[in-house]
């Protein structure tokens, strides 16, 4: 089924067709831009973290270079193995070792201390003058790699111990000498503060089972949320990123693993600081597109009400006049150029209506004259037959039959000469047919008849003398000169919305050729045929019930001819309008 669009709908579709690719292309380009910026941001963040971790590892390795050699330092060996040293020499050697440890501790911009342990002597020398030897503390923090521990006495720090054996002994107190370096948490917090100043949001170091090392301005709950979101990623040795929203704000979370410390550096950057302007621009463009669409709809609506609607009213008015509704007028609501057109259309429609009403009135008057003329033609035809019957009855000396005929003729002509009321009910018409048949029975006692009329159809209106000519034809042309008793049956019924009035006899019937000739005679236009009888009945049916009304001929079940009058149930008999 083909769909038809109005001008208004076509304009809206065109507007959508124009806007849709522009908006789609813009959103596609901005999405691509956001993806590219996001990828570059990820790369930059990971590269920055990689550089930071590399610098951190390099700084820590400097302490390895200055701390490990203390194991073979000559002063350390003298202090350890020269047991014959005097107290003065021992004190002097201790001061030299302490001075070297202080130089080693000051080699980097870190808060740290370097300590030389002599477990067998139960003594230690540290760059921190306040440190005192504690064997239990030494054993608990002993590690050949960098480990982190919280210590309320000396502070939280990363610790590493150097020994000459290269491996951890079963009992650390069996060692001759060991060097330990502590890198305190404060230094890492300073580094994170410096890192954060480079457009970072919340950097921190994380290792499973350890407390987070963060910058001094870090937000604790957010860090916990980041760690929870990262999950197993920060429990492995991987580096990478993910994007997650906190409090409705999207964050780029990157993490990088330090092989030296075995900790992850984790950072987060709010994406809306970088991508936000692009998204805002996209929202602004979308809002502008919506406003443009609304303005387009407003313009199309204005065009619709000022152009399309008047044209639509004009088209509908033409269609209604084409269907015969000449009383239709256009509404006078337009205040533009169409007002003049609508006014002239209404004037034209009024003129057409007046002309059609005049022509229709003339046609009605002509039709009424024609129907009355046809009706008048019935009267002498019937009168001739009745007078012939009276003459025959008089010759035969049947005075009663003559008297009955005279009475019936009086009633009949009283009934038929009322020209002001040309319509009757089927019941009234069949009552007069019954009288006529009874008159004919006076002449032919062998004639029988039967009339079937349902009570619900008795009040249907038909023209006067519509049935009587058909009955008369059945008697005259069908039953005349037959040597057996004649019979006439009349029935009225409704089938599939059509009224059927059938008159059949057991007479001689008609051949197929004569029936075809009857059909041809029925269709001769009025004015070209002067006959009466069936043609008269057919013309009055067409005039009263419309072109659907028909007369049909068929063989009768009684042996003669069946004449059937058919018209649509509910068709208004035009003669009803003339009733007084």
Coordinates of C-alpha atoms in Angstrom, one line a residue:
X1 CA 0.0 0.0 0.0
X2 CA 1.5 3.3 -1.1
X3 CA 1.7 5.9 1.7
X4 CA 0.9 9.5 0.8
X5 CA 2.6 12.3 2.7
X6 CA 1.2 15.9 3.0
X7 CA 3.4 18.9 2.2
X8 CA 3.8 19.5 6.0
X9 CA 5.0 15.9 6.5
X10 CA 7.4 16.1 3.5
X11 CA 8.9 19.3 4.9
X12 CA 9.5 17.7 8.3
X13 CA 11.0 14.7 6.7
X14 CA 13.3 16.9 4.5
X15 CA 14.3 18.8 7.6
X16 CA 15.2 15.6 9.5
X17 CA 17.0 14.3 6.4
X18 CA 19.1 17.5 6.3
X19 CA 19.8 17.6 10.0
X20 CA 20.4 13.9 10.7
X21 CA 23.6 13.5 8.7
X22 CA 25.1 16.7 10.0
X23 CA 24.4 15.8 13.7
X24 CA 25.5 12.3 13.1
X25 CA 28.7 13.4 11.4
X26 CA 29.4 15.9 14.2
X27 CA 28.8 13.4 17.0
X28 CA 30.9 10.8 15.1
X29 CA 33.8 13.3 14.7
X30 CA 33.7 14.4 18.4
X31 CA 33.5 10.8 19.5
X32 CA 36.6 10.1 17.4
X33 CA 38.3 13.2 18.8
X34 CA 37.4 12.1 22.4
X35 CA 38.8 8.6 21.8
X36 CA 42.0 10.0 20.3
X37 CA 42.5 12.5 23.1
X38 CA 41.7 9.7 25.6
X39 CA 44.3 7.4 24.1
X40 CA 46.9 10.1 24.0
X41 CA 46.1 11.0 27.6
X42 CA 46.5 7.3 28.6
X43 CA 49.9 7.1 26.7
X44 CA 51.1 10.4 28.3
X45 CA 50.0 9.3 31.8
X46 CA 51.7 5.9 31.5
X47 CA 54.9 7.5 30.0
X48 CA 55.0 10.0 32.8
X49 CA 54.6 7.3 35.4
X50 CA 57.2 5.2 33.7
X51 CA 59.6 8.2 33.8
X52 CA 58.8 8.9 37.4
X53 CA 59.4 5.3 38.5
X54 CA 62.6 5.2 36.5
X55 CA 63.9 8.3 38.2
X56 CA 62.7 6.9 41.5
X57 CA 64.6 3.6 41.0
X58 CA 67.7 5.5 39.8
X59 CA 67.6 7.7 43.0
X60 CA 67.3 4.6 45.2
X61 CA 70.1 2.8 43.4
X62 CA 72.4 5.7 44.3
X63 CA 72.1 4.6 47.9
X64 CA 73.0 1.1 46.9
X65 CA 76.2 2.4 45.4
X66 CA 77.2 4.3 48.5
X67 CA 75.9 1.9 51.1
X68 CA 77.0 -1.5 49.9
X69 CA 80.8 -0.5 49.8
X70 CA 80.7 0.2 53.5
X71 CA 80.8 -3.6 54.0
X72 CA 84.5 -3.7 52.8
X73 CA 85.4 -0.2 54.1
X74 CA 88.9 -0.3 55.8
X75 CA 87.7 1.6 58.8
X76 CA 84.8 -0.9 59.2
X77 CA 87.1 -3.8 58.9
X78 CA 89.6 -2.3 61.4
X79 CA 86.7 -1.7 63.8
X80 CA 85.6 -5.3 63.3
X81 CA 88.8 -7.3 63.3
X82 CA 91.5 -5.2 65.0
X83 CA 91.0 -6.2 68.5
X84 CA 94.2 -4.7 69.8
X85 CA 93.1 -1.1 69.0
X86 CA 93.3 1.3 71.9
X87 CA 90.2 3.0 73.1
X88 CA 91.3 6.2 71.4
X89 CA 91.9 4.5 68.1
X90 CA 88.6 2.7 68.5
X91 CA 86.8 6.0 69.1
X92 CA 88.5 7.6 66.2
X93 CA 87.7 4.8 63.9
X94 CA 84.0 4.9 65.0
X95 CA 83.9 8.7 64.2
X96 CA 85.4 8.1 60.8
X97 CA 82.8 5.4 60.0
X98 CA 80.1 7.7 61.3
X99 CA 81.4 10.5 59.1
X100 CA 81.3 8.3 56.0
X101 CA 77.8 7.1 56.8
X102 CA 76.7 10.7 57.1
X103 CA 78.3 11.5 53.7
X104 CA 76.5 8.4 52.2
X105 CA 73.2 9.6 53.8
X106 CA 73.6 13.0 52.3
X107 CA 74.2 11.8 48.8
X108 CA 70.5 12.2 47.9
X109 CA 67.8 14.6 48.6
X110 CA 66.0 12.0 50.8
X111 CA 65.3 11.6 54.4
X112 CA 67.2 8.5 55.3
X113 CA 69.8 7.0 57.5
X114 CA 72.6 4.4 57.0
X115 CA 73.6 2.1 59.7
X116 CA 76.5 -0.4 60.1
X117 CA 75.7 -3.4 62.4
X118 CA 78.2 -5.5 64.2
X119 CA 75.9 -8.2 65.6
X120 CA 78.6 -10.3 67.2
X121 CA 79.8 -7.2 69.1
X122 CA 76.2 -6.2 69.8
X123 CA 76.9 -2.7 68.5
X124 CA 76.0 -0.4 65.6
X125 CA 77.1 2.9 64.0
X126 CA 74.5 5.0 62.3
X127 CA 74.3 8.3 60.4
X128 CA 71.5 9.1 62.8
X129 CA 73.1 10.0 66.2
X130 CA 69.9 9.1 68.0
X131 CA 69.8 5.5 66.8
X132 CA 70.7 2.8 69.4
X133 CA 71.4 -0.8 68.6
X134 CA 68.4 -3.1 69.0
X135 CA 69.0 -6.7 68.0
X136 CA 65.3 -7.5 68.0
X137 CA 64.5 -4.5 65.7
X138 CA 67.5 -5.5 63.5
X139 CA 66.2 -9.0 63.0
X140 CA 62.5 -8.0 62.4
X141 CA 63.5 -5.5 59.7
X142 CA 66.2 -7.6 58.1
X143 CA 65.7 -7.9 54.3
X144 CA 68.1 -8.3 51.4
X145 CA 65.5 -6.5 49.2
X146 CA 63.5 -3.3 49.7
X147 CA 60.7 -3.8 52.2
X148 CA 58.3 -1.4 53.8
X149 CA 57.5 -1.4 57.5
X150 CA 55.7 0.8 60.0
X151 CA 57.8 1.6 63.0
X152 CA 56.6 4.0 65.7
X153 CA 60.2 4.5 67.0
X154 CA 62.1 5.3 63.9
X155 CA 59.2 6.0 61.6
X156 CA 57.7 4.2 58.5
X157 CA 60.3 3.6 55.8
X158 CA 61.6 1.3 53.1
X159 CA 64.5 -0.7 54.4
X160 CA 67.3 -2.8 52.8
X161 CA 70.1 -4.7 54.4
X162 CA 73.5 -5.5 52.7
X163 CA 75.6 -8.4 53.8
X164 CA 78.9 -9.9 52.5
X165 CA 77.4 -13.4 52.2
X166 CA 74.8 -12.4 49.6
X167 CA 72.1 -14.3 51.3
X168 CA 70.1 -14.1 54.6
X169 CA 71.7 -16.3 57.3
X170 CA 69.7 -18.5 59.6
X171 CA 70.5 -16.2 62.5
X172 CA 71.2 -12.5 61.6
X173 CA 73.2 -12.1 64.9
X174 CA 75.8 -14.5 63.5
X175 CA 76.9 -11.9 61.0
X176 CA 80.1 -10.1 61.4
X177 CA 78.9 -6.9 59.7
X178 CA 75.8 -5.7 57.9
X179 CA 74.8 -2.3 56.4
X180 CA 71.2 -1.2 56.4
X181 CA 69.6 1.9 54.7
X182 CA 66.2 3.3 55.7
X183 CA 64.4 5.5 53.2
X184 CA 61.6 7.2 55.1
X185 CA 58.0 7.7 54.1
X186 CA 58.3 11.4 54.3
X187 CA 60.6 11.5 51.2
X188 CA 58.1 9.5 49.2
X189 CA 55.3 11.8 50.2
X190 CA 57.4 14.7 49.0
X191 CA 58.0 13.0 45.7
X192 CA 54.3 12.4 45.2
X193 CA 53.5 16.0 46.0
X194 CA 56.0 17.0 43.3
X195 CA 54.4 14.5 40.9
X196 CA 50.9 15.7 41.7
X197 CA 51.8 19.3 40.8
X198 CA 52.2 18.1 37.2
X199 CA 48.4 17.9 36.6
X200 CA 47.9 14.7 38.6
X201 CA 45.0 14.2 40.8
X202 CA 45.6 11.6 43.5
X203 CA 48.9 9.7 43.1
X204 CA 49.9 7.1 45.7
X205 CA 52.0 3.9 46.2
X206 CA 50.2 0.7 46.9
X207 CA 51.1 -2.8 47.8
X208 CA 48.8 -5.5 49.0
X209 CA 48.8 -5.9 52.8
X210 CA 50.6 -2.5 53.3
X211 CA 49.3 0.9 54.1
X212 CA 48.9 3.3 51.2
X213 CA 51.7 5.9 50.7
X214 CA 50.0 9.0 49.3
X215 CA 50.7 12.7 48.9
X216 CA 49.8 14.9 51.9
X217 CA 46.8 16.3 50.1
X218 CA 45.4 13.0 48.9
X219 CA 41.8 11.9 49.6
X220 CA 41.6 8.7 51.5
X221 CA 38.1 7.4 50.5
X222 CA 38.8 8.0 46.8
X223 CA 42.1 6.0 47.1
X224 CA 40.3 3.2 48.7
X225 CA 37.7 3.2 45.9
X226 CA 40.4 3.2 43.3
X227 CA 42.1 0.2 44.9
X228 CA 38.8 -1.6 45.2
X229 CA 38.0 -0.9 41.5
X230 CA 41.5 -2.0 40.4
X231 CA 41.1 -5.3 42.3
X232 CA 43.6 -8.0 41.2
X233 CA 45.4 -5.7 38.8
X234 CA 47.4 -4.1 41.6
X235 CA 48.1 -7.5 43.2
X236 CA 50.2 -8.5 40.1
X237 CA 53.2 -7.1 38.4
X238 CA 51.2 -5.5 35.5
X239 CA 50.9 -1.9 34.4
X240 CA 47.9 -0.5 32.7
X241 CA 44.8 1.7 33.0
X242 CA 41.0 1.7 33.4
X243 CA 38.2 4.3 33.3
X244 CA 35.8 4.6 36.2
X245 CA 33.4 7.2 37.6
X246 CA 33.4 8.4 41.2
X247 CA 30.6 10.6 42.4
X248 CA 29.4 11.0 38.8
X249 CA 32.8 12.1 37.5
X250 CA 34.8 9.9 35.1
X251 CA 38.4 9.3 36.0
X252 CA 41.3 7.8 34.1
X253 CA 43.1 5.5 36.6
X254 CA 46.7 4.4 35.6
X255 CA 49.0 2.1 37.5
X256 CA 52.7 1.3 37.0
X257 CA 54.7 -1.4 38.7
X258 CA 58.2 -0.7 40.2
X259 CA 60.4 -3.7 39.9
X260 CA 62.8 -2.3 42.5
X261 CA 60.4 -1.5 45.3
X262 CA 57.8 -4.1 44.1
X263 CA 55.0 -1.5 44.6
X264 CA 52.5 0.0 42.2
X265 CA 52.4 3.7 41.5
X266 CA 48.7 4.5 41.0
X267 CA 47.4 7.8 39.7
X268 CA 44.0 9.2 38.6
X269 CA 43.1 12.1 36.4
X270 CA 39.6 13.5 36.0
X271 CA 38.7 13.1 32.3
X272 CA 36.1 16.0 32.4
X273 CA 39.0 18.5 32.8
X274 CA 40.3 17.5 29.4
X275 CA 37.4 15.9 27.6
X276 CA 34.7 18.0 29.4
X277 CA 35.0 21.0 27.0
X278 CA 34.5 18.8 24.0
X279 CA 31.5 17.1 25.6
X280 CA 30.1 20.6 26.5
X281 CA 30.6 21.7 22.9
X282 CA 28.8 18.6 21.7
X283 CA 25.9 19.3 24.1
X284 CA 25.8 22.9 22.9
X285 CA 25.8 21.7 19.2
X286 CA 23.0 19.2 20.1
X287 CA 21.0 21.9 21.8
X288 CA 21.6 24.2 18.8
X289 CA 20.4 21.4 16.5
X290 CA 17.3 20.9 18.6
X291 CA 16.6 24.7 18.5
X292 CA 17.1 24.7 14.7
X293 CA 14.8 21.7 14.4
X294 CA 12.1 23.5 16.5
X295 CA 12.5 26.6 14.4
X296 CA 12.1 24.4 11.3
X297 CA 9.0 22.8 12.7
X298 CA 7.6 26.2 13.6
X299 CA 8.3 27.4 10.1
X300 CA 6.8 24.3 8.6
X301 CA 3.8 24.7 10.9
X302 CA 3.3 28.2 9.8
X303 CA 3.5 27.1 6.2
X304 CA 1.1 24.3 7.0
X305 CA -1.6 26.5 8.6
X306 CA -1.2 29.3 6.0
X307 CA -0.7 27.3 2.8
X308 CA -1.3 23.6 3.2
X309 CA -4.5 23.9 5.3
X310 CA -6.3 26.3 2.9
X311 CA -5.3 24.1 0.0
X312 CA -6.5 21.1 1.9
X313 CA -9.9 22.8 2.6
X314 CA -10.2 23.7 -1.1
X315 CA -9.4 20.1 -2.2
X316 CA -11.9 18.7 0.3
X317 CA -14.5 21.2 -0.8
X318 CA -14.1 20.2 -4.5
X319 CA -14.3 16.5 -3.5
X320 CA -17.5 17.1 -1.5
X321 CA -19.1 19.1 -4.3
X322 CA -18.0 16.3 -6.7
X323 CA -19.8 13.8 -4.5
X324 CA -23.0 16.0 -4.6
X325 CA -22.7 17.9 -1.4
X326 CA -23.5 21.3 -2.9
X327 CA -24.4 22.9 0.4
X328 CA -20.8 22.6 1.7
X329 CA -19.0 25.9 2.3
X330 CA -15.4 26.7 3.1
X331 CA -14.7 28.2 6.6
X332 CA -13.8 31.9 6.4
X333 CA -10.8 31.8 8.7
X334 CA -7.9 32.7 6.4
X335 CA -6.4 36.1 6.7
X336 CA -4.1 35.8 3.7
X337 CA -4.4 35.5 -0.1
X338 CA -6.5 32.3 0.2
X339 CA -9.4 34.3 1.8
X340 CA -10.2 35.8 -1.6
X341 CA -10.1 32.4 -3.3
X342 CA -12.3 30.8 -0.6
X343 CA -14.8 33.5 -0.8
X344 CA -15.1 33.2 -4.6
X345 CA -15.3 29.4 -4.2
X346 CA -18.2 29.7 -1.8
X347 CA -20.0 32.1 -4.2
X348 CA -19.4 29.6 -7.1
X349 CA -20.7 26.8 -4.9
X350 CA -23.8 28.8 -4.1
X351 CA -24.5 29.5 -7.8
X352 CA -24.0 25.8 -8.6
X353 CA -26.3 24.8 -5.8
X354 CA -29.0 27.2 -7.0
X355 CA -28.7 25.9 -10.6
X356 CA -28.8 22.3 -9.5
X357 CA -31.8 22.8 -7.2
X358 CA -33.7 24.5 -10.1
X359 CA -32.8 21.7 -12.5
X360 CA -33.7 19.1 -9.9
X361 CA -37.0 20.7 -9.2
X362 CA -37.8 20.7 -12.9
X363 CA -36.8 17.1 -13.1
X364 CA -39.0 16.2 -10.1
X365 CA -41.9 17.9 -11.7
X366 CA -41.3 16.2 -15.0
X367 CA -41.0 12.8 -13.3
X368 CA -44.2 13.3 -11.3
X369 CA -46.0 14.3 -14.6
X370 CA -44.6 11.2 -16.3
X371 CA -45.6 8.9 -13.4
X372 CA -49.1 10.3 -13.3
X373 CA -49.3 9.9 -17.1
X374 CA -48.2 6.3 -16.8
X375 CA -50.7 5.8 -14.0
X376 CA -53.5 7.3 -16.1
X377 CA -52.6 4.8 -18.9
X378 CA -53.5 1.9 -16.6
X379 CA -57.0 3.1 -15.9
X380 CA -58.5 2.8 -19.5
X381 CA -56.7 -0.5 -20.1
X382 CA -58.3 -2.0 -17.0
X383 CA -61.6 -0.3 -17.7
X384 CA -61.7 -1.9 -21.2
X385 CA -61.2 -5.3 -19.7
X386 CA -63.8 -4.8 -17.1
X387 CA -66.4 -3.4 -19.5
X388 CA -65.8 -6.3 -21.8
X389 CA -66.4 -8.6 -18.9
X390 CA -69.7 -6.8 -18.1
X391 CA -70.8 -7.1 -21.7
X392 CA -70.1 -10.8 -21.7
X393 CA -71.9 -11.3 -18.3
X394 CA -74.9 -9.3 -19.5
X395 CA -75.1 -11.4 -22.7
X396 CA -75.0 -14.5 -20.5
X397 CA -77.6 -13.1 -18.2
X398 CA -75.5 -13.2 -15.1
X399 CA -76.9 -10.1 -13.5
X400 CA -75.3 -10.7 -10.1
X401 CA -71.9 -10.8 -11.7
X402 CA -72.6 -7.6 -13.5
X403 CA -73.8 -6.0 -10.3
X404 CA -70.7 -7.2 -8.4
X405 CA -68.4 -6.0 -11.2
X406 CA -70.2 -2.6 -11.1
X407 CA -69.7 -2.3 -7.4
X408 CA -66.1 -3.3 -7.6
X409 CA -65.5 -0.9 -10.5
X410 CA -66.9 1.9 -8.4
X411 CA -64.6 1.0 -5.5
X412 CA -61.7 0.5 -7.9
X413 CA -62.0 3.9 -9.6
X414 CA -62.6 5.6 -6.3
X415 CA -59.3 4.1 -5.3
X416 CA -57.4 4.8 -8.6
X417 CA -58.7 8.3 -9.3
X418 CA -57.0 9.8 -6.2
X419 CA -54.1 11.3 -8.1
X420 CA -52.9 13.2 -5.0
X421 CA -51.8 9.9 -3.3
X422 CA -50.0 7.7 -5.8
X423 CA -48.4 5.4 -3.1
X424 CA -50.1 2.6 -1.2
X425 CA -49.1 -0.3 1.1
X426 CA -48.6 -3.7 -0.3
X427 CA -51.5 -4.8 1.8
X428 CA -53.9 -2.3 0.3
X429 CA -52.7 -3.1 -3.3
X430 CA -53.1 -6.9 -2.7
X431 CA -56.6 -6.3 -1.3
X432 CA -57.7 -4.7 -4.6
X433 CA -56.0 -7.6 -6.5
X434 CA -58.0 -10.0 -4.4
X435 CA -61.2 -8.2 -5.4
X436 CA -60.2 -8.3 -9.0
X437 CA -59.5 -12.0 -8.8
X438 CA -62.8 -12.7 -7.1
X439 CA -64.5 -10.8 -10.0
X440 CA -62.7 -13.0 -12.4
X441 CA -63.8 -16.1 -10.5
X442 CA -67.3 -15.0 -11.3
X443 CA -66.5 -15.4 -14.9
X444 CA -64.5 -18.6 -14.5
X445 CA -65.4 -20.7 -11.5
X446 CA -62.4 -23.0 -12.0
X447 CA -60.0 -20.2 -11.3
X448 CA -58.2 -20.4 -8.0
X449 CA -55.6 -18.1 -6.4
X450 CA -53.4 -17.8 -3.3
X451 CA -51.8 -14.7 -1.8
X452 CA -48.9 -14.9 0.8
X453 CA -48.0 -11.7 2.5
X454 CA -46.1 -11.6 5.8
X455 CA -47.6 -9.2 8.3
X456 CA -44.2 -7.4 8.7
X457 CA -44.2 -6.6 5.0
X458 CA -47.8 -5.4 4.7
X459 CA -46.9 -1.8 5.3
X460 CA -44.2 -1.5 2.6
X461 CA -45.0 1.3 0.2
X462 CA -45.4 0.7 -3.5
X463 CA -46.9 2.7 -6.4
X464 CA -50.6 2.2 -7.1
X465 CA -51.6 -0.6 -9.5
X466 CA -48.1 -2.1 -9.5
X467 CA -49.4 -5.7 -9.1
X468 CA -52.7 -5.6 -10.8
X469 CA -51.4 -5.4 -14.4
X470 CA -49.1 -8.4 -13.8
X471 CA -52.1 -10.4 -12.4
X472 CA -54.2 -9.3 -15.4
X473 CA -51.5 -10.4 -17.8
X474 CA -51.3 -13.8 -16.1
X475 CA -55.1 -14.2 -16.5
X476 CA -55.4 -12.9 -20.1
X477 CA -52.2 -14.2 -21.7
X478 CA -51.5 -17.2 -19.5
X479 CA -54.8 -18.8 -18.5
X480 CA -57.1 -17.8 -21.3
X481 CA -58.2 -20.6 -23.5
X482 CA -56.7 -23.3 -21.3
X483 CA -58.7 -26.5 -20.8
X484 CA -57.8 -27.1 -17.2
X485 CA -58.5 -25.1 -14.0
X486 CA -56.3 -22.0 -13.8
X487 CA -54.4 -20.9 -10.8
X488 CA -52.6 -17.8 -9.8
X489 CA -50.2 -17.5 -6.8
X490 CA -48.8 -14.3 -5.3
X491 CA -46.1 -14.2 -2.7
X492 CA -44.0 -11.4 -1.0
X493 CA -40.8 -12.1 0.9
X494 CA -37.4 -10.6 1.7
X495 CA -34.1 -12.3 0.8
X496 CA -30.6 -10.9 1.4
X497 CA -31.9 -7.3 1.8
X498 CA -34.1 -7.4 -1.4
X499 CA -37.9 -7.4 -1.6
X500 CA -39.3 -10.1 -3.9
X501 CA -42.9 -9.9 -5.2
X502 CA -43.7 -12.9 -7.4
X503 CA -46.8 -13.6 -9.5
X504 CA -46.9 -17.0 -11.2
X505 CA -49.5 -19.0 -13.0
X506 CA -50.1 -22.5 -14.4
X507 CA -50.8 -21.2 -17.8
X508 CA -49.1 -21.6 -21.2
X509 CA -46.0 -19.8 -20.3
X510 CA -43.5 -18.1 -22.7
X511 CA -40.7 -19.3 -24.8
X512 CA -37.1 -18.1 -24.3
X513 CA -37.3 -15.9 -27.4
X514 CA -40.5 -14.2 -26.1
X515 CA -38.9 -13.6 -22.7
X516 CA -35.9 -12.1 -24.3
X517 CA -38.2 -9.8 -26.4
X518 CA -39.9 -8.7 -23.2
X519 CA -36.6 -7.8 -21.6
X520 CA -35.7 -5.7 -24.7
X521 CA -39.1 -3.9 -24.6
X522 CA -38.7 -3.1 -20.9
X523 CA -35.5 -1.2 -21.6
X524 CA -37.0 1.1 -24.3
X525 CA -36.7 4.7 -22.9
X526 CA -39.8 6.6 -21.9
X527 CA -41.1 8.7 -24.8
X528 CA -40.0 6.2 -27.4
X529 CA -42.6 3.5 -26.5
X530 CA -46.3 3.9 -26.1
X531 CA -47.1 0.5 -24.7
X532 CA -48.3 -0.2 -21.2
X533 CA -48.7 -3.2 -19.1
X534 CA -45.3 -4.6 -17.9
X535 CA -43.3 -1.7 -19.5
X536 CA -45.6 0.7 -17.5
X537 CA -44.9 -1.3 -14.3
X538 CA -41.1 -1.3 -15.0
X539 CA -41.0 2.4 -15.7
X540 CA -42.8 3.2 -12.4
X541 CA -40.5 0.9 -10.4
X542 CA -37.5 2.6 -11.9
X543 CA -38.9 6.0 -11.1
X544 CA -39.9 5.1 -7.5
X545 CA -37.2 2.6 -6.3
X546 CA -34.2 3.6 -8.4
X547 CA -32.2 1.9 -11.1
X548 CA -31.6 -1.2 -8.9
X549 CA -35.3 -2.2 -9.2
X550 CA -35.8 -5.0 -11.8
X551 CA -38.4 -7.3 -13.3
X552 CA -37.4 -10.8 -14.1
X553 CA -39.2 -13.7 -15.9
X554 CA -38.7 -17.4 -15.4
X555 CA -40.6 -20.6 -15.8
X556 CA -43.1 -21.2 -13.0
X557 CA -43.1 -24.3 -10.8
X558 CA -46.9 -24.4 -11.6
X559 CA -46.1 -24.9 -15.2
X560 CA -46.6 -21.3 -16.5
X561 CA -44.7 -18.1 -16.1
X562 CA -43.1 -16.5 -13.0
X563 CA -42.9 -12.7 -13.0
X564 CA -40.8 -11.3 -10.1
X565 CA -40.5 -7.7 -9.1
X566 CA -37.3 -7.0 -7.1
X567 CA -36.2 -3.9 -5.3
X568 CA -33.8 -3.2 -2.4
X569 CA -35.4 -3.3 1.1
X570 CA -35.3 0.2 2.7
X571 CA -35.5 2.1 -0.6
X572 CA -37.8 5.0 0.0
X573 CA -40.8 5.0 -2.2
X574 CA -40.9 8.5 -3.7
X575 CA -44.7 8.4 -3.8
X576 CA -44.8 8.5 0.0
X577 CA -43.8 12.1 0.0
X578 CA -47.0 13.0 -1.8
X579 CA -49.3 11.6 0.9
X580 CA -51.7 14.2 2.4

